[in-house]
PDB file of C-alpha atoms in Angstrom:
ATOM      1  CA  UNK K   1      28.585  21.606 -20.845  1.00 60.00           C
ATOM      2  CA  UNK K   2      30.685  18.655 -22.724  1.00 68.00           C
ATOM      3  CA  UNK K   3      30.981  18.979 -26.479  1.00 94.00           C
ATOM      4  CA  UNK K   4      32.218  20.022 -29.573  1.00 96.00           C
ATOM      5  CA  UNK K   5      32.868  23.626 -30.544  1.00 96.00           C
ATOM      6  CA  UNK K   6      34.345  24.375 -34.163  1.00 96.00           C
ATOM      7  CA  UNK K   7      35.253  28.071 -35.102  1.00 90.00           C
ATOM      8  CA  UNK K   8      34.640  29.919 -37.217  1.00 91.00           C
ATOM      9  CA  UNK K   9      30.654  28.938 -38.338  1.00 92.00           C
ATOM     10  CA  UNK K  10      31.278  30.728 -41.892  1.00 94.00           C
ATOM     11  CA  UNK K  11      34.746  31.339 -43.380  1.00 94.00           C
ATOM     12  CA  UNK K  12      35.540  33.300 -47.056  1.00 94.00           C
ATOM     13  CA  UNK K  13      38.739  33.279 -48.689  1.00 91.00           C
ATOM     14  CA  UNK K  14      40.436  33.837 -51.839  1.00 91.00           C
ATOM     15  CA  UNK K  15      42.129  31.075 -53.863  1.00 91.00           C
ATOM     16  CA  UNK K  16      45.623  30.463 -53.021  1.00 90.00           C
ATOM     17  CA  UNK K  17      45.510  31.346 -49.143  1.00 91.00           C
ATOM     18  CA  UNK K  18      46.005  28.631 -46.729  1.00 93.00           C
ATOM     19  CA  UNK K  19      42.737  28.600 -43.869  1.00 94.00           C
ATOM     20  CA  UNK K  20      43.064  26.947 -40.371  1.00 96.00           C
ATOM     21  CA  UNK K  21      39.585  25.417 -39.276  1.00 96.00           C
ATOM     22  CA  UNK K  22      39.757  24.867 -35.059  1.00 97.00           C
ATOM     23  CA  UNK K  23      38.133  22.071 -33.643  1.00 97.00           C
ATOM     24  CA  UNK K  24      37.885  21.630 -29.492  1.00 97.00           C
ATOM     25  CA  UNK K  25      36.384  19.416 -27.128  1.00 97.00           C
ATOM     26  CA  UNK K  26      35.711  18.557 -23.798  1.00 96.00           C
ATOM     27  CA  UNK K  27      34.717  15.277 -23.786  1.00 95.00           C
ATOM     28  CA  UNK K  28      38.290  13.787 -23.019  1.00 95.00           C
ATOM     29  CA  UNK K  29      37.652  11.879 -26.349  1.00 94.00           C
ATOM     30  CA  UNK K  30      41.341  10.302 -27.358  1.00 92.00           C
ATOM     31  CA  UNK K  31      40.157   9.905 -30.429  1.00 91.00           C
ATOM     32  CA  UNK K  32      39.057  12.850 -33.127  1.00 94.00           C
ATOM     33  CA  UNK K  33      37.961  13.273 -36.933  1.00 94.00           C
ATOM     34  CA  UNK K  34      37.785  15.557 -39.955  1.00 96.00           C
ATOM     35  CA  UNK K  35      35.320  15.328 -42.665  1.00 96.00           C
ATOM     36  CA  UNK K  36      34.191  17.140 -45.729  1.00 97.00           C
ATOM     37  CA  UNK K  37      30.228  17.118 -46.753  1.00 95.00           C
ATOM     38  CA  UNK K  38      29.835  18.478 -50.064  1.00 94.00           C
ATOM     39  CA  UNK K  39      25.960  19.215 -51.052  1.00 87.00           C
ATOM     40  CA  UNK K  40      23.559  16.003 -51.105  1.00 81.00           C
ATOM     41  CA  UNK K  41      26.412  13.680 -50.614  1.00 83.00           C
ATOM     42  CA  UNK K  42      27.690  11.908 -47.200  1.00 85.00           C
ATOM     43  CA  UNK K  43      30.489  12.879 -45.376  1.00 92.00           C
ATOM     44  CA  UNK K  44      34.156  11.830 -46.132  1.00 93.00           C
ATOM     45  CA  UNK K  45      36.852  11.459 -43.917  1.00 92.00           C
ATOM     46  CA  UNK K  46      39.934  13.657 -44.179  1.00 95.00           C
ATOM     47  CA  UNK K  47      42.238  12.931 -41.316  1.00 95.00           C
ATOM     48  CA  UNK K  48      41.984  11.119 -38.003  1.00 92.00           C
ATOM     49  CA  UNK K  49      43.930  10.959 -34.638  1.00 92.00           C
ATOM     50  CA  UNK K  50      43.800   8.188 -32.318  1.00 89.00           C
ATOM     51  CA  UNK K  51      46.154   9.392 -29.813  1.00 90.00           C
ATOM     52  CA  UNK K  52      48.184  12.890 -28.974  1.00 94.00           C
ATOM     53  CA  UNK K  53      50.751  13.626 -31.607  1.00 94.00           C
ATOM     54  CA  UNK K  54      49.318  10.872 -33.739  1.00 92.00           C
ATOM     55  CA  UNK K  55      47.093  11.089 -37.106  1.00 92.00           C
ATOM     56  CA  UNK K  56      46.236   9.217 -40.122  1.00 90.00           C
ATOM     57  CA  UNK K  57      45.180   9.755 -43.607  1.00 92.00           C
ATOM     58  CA  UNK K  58      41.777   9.483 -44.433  1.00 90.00           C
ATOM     59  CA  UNK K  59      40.313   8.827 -47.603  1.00 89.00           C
ATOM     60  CA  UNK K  60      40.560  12.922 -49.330  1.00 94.00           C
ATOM     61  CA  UNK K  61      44.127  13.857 -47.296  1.00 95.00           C
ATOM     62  CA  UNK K  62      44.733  15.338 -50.883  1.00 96.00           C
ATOM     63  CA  UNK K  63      45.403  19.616 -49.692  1.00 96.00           C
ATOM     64  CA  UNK K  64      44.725  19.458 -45.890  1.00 97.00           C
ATOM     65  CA  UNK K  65      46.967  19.040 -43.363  1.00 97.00           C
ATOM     66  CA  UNK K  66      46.653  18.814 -39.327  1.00 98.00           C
ATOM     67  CA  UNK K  67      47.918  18.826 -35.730  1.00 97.00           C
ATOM     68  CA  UNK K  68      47.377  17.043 -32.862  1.00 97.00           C
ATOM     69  CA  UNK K  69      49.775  18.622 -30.285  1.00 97.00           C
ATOM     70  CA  UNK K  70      46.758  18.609 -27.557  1.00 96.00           C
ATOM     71  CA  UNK K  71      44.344  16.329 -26.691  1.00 97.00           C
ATOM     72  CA  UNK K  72      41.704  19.167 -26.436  1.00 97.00           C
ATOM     73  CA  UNK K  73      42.673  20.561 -29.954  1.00 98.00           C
ATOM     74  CA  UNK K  74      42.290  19.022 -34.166  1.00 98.00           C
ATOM     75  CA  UNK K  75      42.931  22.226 -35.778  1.00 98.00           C
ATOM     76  CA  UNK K  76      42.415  21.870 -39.663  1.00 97.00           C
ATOM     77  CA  UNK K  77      44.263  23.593 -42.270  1.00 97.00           C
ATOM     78  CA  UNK K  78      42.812  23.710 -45.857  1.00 96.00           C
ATOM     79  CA  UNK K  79      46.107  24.892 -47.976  1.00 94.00           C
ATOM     80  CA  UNK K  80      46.564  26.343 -51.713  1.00 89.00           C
ATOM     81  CA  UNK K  81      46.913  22.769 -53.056  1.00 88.00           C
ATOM     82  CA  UNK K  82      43.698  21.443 -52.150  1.00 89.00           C
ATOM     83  CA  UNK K  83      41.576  22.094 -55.980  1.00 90.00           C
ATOM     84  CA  UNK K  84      37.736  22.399 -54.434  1.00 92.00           C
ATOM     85  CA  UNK K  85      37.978  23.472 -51.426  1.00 94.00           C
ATOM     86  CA  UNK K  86      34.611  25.062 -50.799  1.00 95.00           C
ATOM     87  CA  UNK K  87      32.921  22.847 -48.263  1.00 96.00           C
ATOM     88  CA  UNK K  88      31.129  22.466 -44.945  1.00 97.00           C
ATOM     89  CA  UNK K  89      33.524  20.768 -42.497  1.00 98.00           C
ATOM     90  CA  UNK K  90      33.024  18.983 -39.209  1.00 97.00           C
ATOM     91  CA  UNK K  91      34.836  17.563 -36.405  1.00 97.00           C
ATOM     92  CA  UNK K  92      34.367  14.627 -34.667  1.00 95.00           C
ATOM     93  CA  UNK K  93      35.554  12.571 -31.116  1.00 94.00           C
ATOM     94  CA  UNK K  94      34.792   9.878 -29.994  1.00 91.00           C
ATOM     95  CA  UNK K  95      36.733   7.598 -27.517  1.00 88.00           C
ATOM     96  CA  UNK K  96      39.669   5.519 -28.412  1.00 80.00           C
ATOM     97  CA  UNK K  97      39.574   2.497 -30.515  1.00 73.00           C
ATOM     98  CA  UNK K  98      36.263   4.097 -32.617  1.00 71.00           C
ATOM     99  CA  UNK K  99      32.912   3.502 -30.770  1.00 79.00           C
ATOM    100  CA  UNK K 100      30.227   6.266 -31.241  1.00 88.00           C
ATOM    101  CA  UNK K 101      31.438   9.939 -32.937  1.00 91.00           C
ATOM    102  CA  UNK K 102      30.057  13.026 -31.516  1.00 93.00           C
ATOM    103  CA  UNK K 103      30.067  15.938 -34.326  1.00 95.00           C
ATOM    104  CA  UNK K 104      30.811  19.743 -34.152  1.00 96.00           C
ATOM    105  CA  UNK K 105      28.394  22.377 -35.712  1.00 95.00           C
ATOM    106  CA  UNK K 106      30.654  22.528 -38.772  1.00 96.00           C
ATOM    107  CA  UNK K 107      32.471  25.308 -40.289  1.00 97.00           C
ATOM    108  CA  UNK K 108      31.278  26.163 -44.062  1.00 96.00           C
ATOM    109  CA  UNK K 109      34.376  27.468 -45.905  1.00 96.00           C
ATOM    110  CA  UNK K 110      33.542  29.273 -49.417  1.00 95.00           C
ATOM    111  CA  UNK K 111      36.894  29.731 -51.641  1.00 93.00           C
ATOM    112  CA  UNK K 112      36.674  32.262 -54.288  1.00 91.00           C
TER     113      UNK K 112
ATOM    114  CA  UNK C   1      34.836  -1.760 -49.581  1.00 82.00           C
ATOM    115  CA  UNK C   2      31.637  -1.502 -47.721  1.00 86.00           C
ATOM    116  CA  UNK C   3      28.689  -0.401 -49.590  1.00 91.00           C
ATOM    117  CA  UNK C   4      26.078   1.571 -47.020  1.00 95.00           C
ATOM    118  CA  UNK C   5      22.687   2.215 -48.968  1.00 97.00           C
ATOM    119  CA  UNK C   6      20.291   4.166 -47.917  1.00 98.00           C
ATOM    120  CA  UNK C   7      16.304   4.269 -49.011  1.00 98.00           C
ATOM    121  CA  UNK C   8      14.099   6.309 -50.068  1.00 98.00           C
ATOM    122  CA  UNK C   9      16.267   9.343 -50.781  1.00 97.00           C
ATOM    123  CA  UNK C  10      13.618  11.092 -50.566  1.00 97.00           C
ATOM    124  CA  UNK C  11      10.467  11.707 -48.587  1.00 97.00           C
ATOM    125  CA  UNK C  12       7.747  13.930 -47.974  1.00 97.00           C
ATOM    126  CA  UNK C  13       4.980  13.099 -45.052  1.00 96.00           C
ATOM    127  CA  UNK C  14       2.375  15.263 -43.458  1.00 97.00           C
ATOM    128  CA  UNK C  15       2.649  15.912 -40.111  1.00 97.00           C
ATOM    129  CA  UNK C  16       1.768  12.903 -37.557  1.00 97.00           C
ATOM    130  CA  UNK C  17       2.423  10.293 -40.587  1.00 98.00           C
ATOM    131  CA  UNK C  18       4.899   7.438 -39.581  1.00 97.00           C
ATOM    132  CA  UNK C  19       7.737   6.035 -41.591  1.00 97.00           C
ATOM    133  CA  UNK C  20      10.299   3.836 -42.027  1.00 98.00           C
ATOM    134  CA  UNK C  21      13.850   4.717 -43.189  1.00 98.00           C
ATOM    135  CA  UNK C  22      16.017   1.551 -44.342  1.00 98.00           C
ATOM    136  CA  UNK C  23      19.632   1.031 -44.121  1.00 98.00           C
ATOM    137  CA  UNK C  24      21.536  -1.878 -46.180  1.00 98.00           C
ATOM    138  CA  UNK C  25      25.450  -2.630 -45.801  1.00 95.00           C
ATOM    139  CA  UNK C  26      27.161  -4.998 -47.724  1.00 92.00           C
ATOM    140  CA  UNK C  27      29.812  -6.143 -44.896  1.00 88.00           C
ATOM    141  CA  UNK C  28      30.059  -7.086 -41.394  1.00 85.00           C
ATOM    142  CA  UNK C  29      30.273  -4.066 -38.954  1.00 84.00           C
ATOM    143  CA  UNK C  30      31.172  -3.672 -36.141  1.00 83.00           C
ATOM    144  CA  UNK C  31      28.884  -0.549 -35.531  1.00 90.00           C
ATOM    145  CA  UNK C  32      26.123   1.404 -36.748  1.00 95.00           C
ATOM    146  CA  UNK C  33      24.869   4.643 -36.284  1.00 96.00           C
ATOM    147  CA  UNK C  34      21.788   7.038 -36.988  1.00 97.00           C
ATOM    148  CA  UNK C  35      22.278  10.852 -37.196  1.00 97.00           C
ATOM    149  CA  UNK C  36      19.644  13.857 -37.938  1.00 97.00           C
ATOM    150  CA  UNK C  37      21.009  16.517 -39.835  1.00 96.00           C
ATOM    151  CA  UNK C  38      19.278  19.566 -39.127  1.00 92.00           C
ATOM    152  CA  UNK C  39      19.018  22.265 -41.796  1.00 88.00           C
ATOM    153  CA  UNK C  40      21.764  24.106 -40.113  1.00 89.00           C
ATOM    154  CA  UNK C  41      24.109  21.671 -40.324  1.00 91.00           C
ATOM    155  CA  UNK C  42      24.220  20.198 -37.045  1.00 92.00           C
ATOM    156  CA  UNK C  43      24.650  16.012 -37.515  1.00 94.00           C
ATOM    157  CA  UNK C  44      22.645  14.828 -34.292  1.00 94.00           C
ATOM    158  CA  UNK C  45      23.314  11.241 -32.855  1.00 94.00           C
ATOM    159  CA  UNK C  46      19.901   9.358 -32.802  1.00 97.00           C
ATOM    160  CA  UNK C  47      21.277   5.982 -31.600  1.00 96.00           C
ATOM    161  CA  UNK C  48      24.134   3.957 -31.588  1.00 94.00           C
ATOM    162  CA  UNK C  49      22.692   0.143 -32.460  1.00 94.00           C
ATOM    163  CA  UNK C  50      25.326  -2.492 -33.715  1.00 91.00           C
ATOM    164  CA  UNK C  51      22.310  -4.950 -33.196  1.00 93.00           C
ATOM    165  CA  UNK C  52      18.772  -5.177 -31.543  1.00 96.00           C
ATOM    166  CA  UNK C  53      16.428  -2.665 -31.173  1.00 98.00           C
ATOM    167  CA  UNK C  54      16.528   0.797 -28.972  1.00 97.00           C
ATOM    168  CA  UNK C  55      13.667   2.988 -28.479  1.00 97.00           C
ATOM    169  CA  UNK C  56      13.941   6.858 -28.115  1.00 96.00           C
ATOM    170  CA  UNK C  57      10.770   8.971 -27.639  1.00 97.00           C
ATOM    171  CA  UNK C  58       9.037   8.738 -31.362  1.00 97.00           C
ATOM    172  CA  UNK C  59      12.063   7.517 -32.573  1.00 98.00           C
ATOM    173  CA  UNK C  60      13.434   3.980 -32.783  1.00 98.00           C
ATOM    174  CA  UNK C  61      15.540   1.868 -34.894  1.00 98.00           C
ATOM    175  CA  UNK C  62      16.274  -1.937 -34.900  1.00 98.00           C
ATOM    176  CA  UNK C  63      19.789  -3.617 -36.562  1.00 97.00           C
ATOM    177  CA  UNK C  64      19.892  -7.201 -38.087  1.00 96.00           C
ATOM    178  CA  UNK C  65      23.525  -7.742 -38.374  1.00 92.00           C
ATOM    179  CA  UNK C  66      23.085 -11.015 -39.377  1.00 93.00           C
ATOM    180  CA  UNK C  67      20.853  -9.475 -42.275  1.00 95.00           C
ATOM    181  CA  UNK C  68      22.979  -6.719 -42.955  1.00 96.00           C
ATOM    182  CA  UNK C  69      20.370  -3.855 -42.297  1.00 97.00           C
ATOM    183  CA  UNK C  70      18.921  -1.240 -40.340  1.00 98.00           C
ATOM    184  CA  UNK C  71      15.462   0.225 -39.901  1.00 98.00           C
ATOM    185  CA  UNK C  72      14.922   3.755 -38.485  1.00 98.00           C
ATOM    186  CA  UNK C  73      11.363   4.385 -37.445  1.00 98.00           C
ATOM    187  CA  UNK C  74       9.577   7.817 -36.972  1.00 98.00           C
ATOM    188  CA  UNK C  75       5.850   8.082 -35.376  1.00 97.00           C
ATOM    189  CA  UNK C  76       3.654  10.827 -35.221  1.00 98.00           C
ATOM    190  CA  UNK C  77       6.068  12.424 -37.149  1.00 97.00           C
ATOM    191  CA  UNK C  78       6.700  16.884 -36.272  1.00 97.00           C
ATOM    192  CA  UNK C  79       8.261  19.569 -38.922  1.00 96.00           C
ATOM    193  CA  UNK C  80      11.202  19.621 -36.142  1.00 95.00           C
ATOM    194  CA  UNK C  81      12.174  15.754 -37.892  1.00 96.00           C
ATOM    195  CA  UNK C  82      12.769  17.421 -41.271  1.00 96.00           C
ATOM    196  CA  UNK C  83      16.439  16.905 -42.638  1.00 96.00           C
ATOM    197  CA  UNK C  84      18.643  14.371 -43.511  1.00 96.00           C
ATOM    198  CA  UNK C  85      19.180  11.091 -41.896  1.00 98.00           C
ATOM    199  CA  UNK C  86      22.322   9.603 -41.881  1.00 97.00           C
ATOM    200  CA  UNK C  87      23.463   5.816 -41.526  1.00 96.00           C
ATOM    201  CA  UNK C  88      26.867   5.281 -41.036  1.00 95.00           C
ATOM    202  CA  UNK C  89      28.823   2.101 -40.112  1.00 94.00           C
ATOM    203  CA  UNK C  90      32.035   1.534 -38.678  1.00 88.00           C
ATOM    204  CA  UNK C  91      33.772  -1.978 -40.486  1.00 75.00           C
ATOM    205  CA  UNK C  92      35.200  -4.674 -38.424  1.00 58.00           C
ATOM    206  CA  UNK C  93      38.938  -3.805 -36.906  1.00 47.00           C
ATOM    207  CA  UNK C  94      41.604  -5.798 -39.208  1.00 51.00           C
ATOM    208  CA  UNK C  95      45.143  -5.991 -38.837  1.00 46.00           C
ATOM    209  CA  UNK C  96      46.975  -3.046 -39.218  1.00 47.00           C
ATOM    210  CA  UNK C  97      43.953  -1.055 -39.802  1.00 48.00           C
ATOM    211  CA  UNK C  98      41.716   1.753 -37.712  1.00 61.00           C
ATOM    212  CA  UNK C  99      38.364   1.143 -38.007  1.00 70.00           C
ATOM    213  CA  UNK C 100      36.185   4.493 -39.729  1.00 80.00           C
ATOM    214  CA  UNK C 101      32.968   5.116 -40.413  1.00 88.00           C
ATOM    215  CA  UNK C 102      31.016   4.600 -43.893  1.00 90.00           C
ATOM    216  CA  UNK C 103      28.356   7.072 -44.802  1.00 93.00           C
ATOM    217  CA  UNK C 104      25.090   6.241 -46.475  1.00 94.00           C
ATOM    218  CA  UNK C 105      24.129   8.610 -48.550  1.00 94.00           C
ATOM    219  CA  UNK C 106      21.055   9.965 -46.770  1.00 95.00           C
ATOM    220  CA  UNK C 107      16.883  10.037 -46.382  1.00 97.00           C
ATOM    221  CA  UNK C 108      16.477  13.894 -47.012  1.00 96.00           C
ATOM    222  CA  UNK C 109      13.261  14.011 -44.796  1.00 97.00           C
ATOM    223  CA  UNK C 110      10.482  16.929 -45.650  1.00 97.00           C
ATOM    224  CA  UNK C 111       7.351  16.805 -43.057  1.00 97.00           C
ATOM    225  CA  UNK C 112       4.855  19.150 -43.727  1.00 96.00           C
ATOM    226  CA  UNK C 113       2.211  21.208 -41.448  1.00 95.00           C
TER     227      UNK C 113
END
């Protein structure tokens, strides 16, 4: 089946230690997406990658960092320098140039 | 920026009750969609409507561009539609920029048996 797997669903981790979130599809989507949902709010966009070996800022780049080394792959990395980083966190794709986003399950990351 | 507004926050329907969930956006777009959030987490695509109307089982929605709003409708509405639904819009392309998507900030959806 085509889609959008994201691993782990649950993540814990002490403050100070860097956490890679994995993102993968199979939809041949150029294009993919991070964002953060925080409780009762909408989702905002970390990082984006149009193309292979390509990304941009989104609006909360602030702490997070990525790689786009395969089309396939958007892993995630939530580092020491990012202040609230206790979140749920999906992954989108979608095909190039924007059109509809397909989502991930989401990873929830809890930082104590 | 673009504003996406999203009414009522809240609601809470009995089971087979229709409604109508409202979308407003302050700019052109060159996109719109509708997601279901499950309770799990899971953001499920509903429709993709820049403009016009699309039917899907109980579900359709309808996008006045021109009027800068979208209407979700649910009939004969289940306990499998609770969550949140999400409008989000993608703004026009402009030089130098990549187009994203705008979040509303959801219609947290309760229907009861």
């Amino acid at each position: 089946d085509g889609g959008i797997t994201q691993s782990p669903k649950y993540l814990f981790r002490k403050e100070g230690q860097n956490v890679t979130l994995s993102c993968e599809q199979n939809l041949n989507h150029d294009a993919m997406y991070w964002y953060r949902q925080d409780p009762g709010q909408g989702l905002r966009l970390i990082y984006y990658s149009q193309i292979v070996n390509d990304f941009q800022k989104g609006d909360i780049a602030e702490g997070y960092s990525v790689s786009r080394e395969k089309k396939e792959s958007f892993p995630l990395t939530v580092t020491s320098a990012q202040k609230n980083p206790t979140a749920f966190y999906l992954c989108a794709s979608s095909i190039a140039g924007g059109g509809e986003q397909y989502f991930g399950p989401g990873t929830r990351l809890t930082v104590t | 920026g673009i504003q996406v507004e999203q009414s009522p926050p809240d609601l809470i329907l009995q089971e087979g009750a229709n409604s109508t969930l409202r979308c407003n956006f302050s700019d052109s777009v060159n996109n719109l969609q509708w997601f279901h959030q499950n309770p799990w987490g899971q953001l499920i695509n509903l429709f993709y409507i820049p403009s016009g109307t699309k039917q899907n089982g109980r579900l359709s929605a309808t996008t006045v561009a021109t009027e800068r709003y979208s209407l979700l409708y649910i009939s004969s509405s289940q306990t499998t539609d609770s969550g949140v639904y999400f409008c989000a819009v993608e703004t026009r392309l402009r030089a130098g920029n990549n187009r994203k998507l705008i979040w509303g900030l959801g219609t947290s959806l309760a229907v009861n048996p």
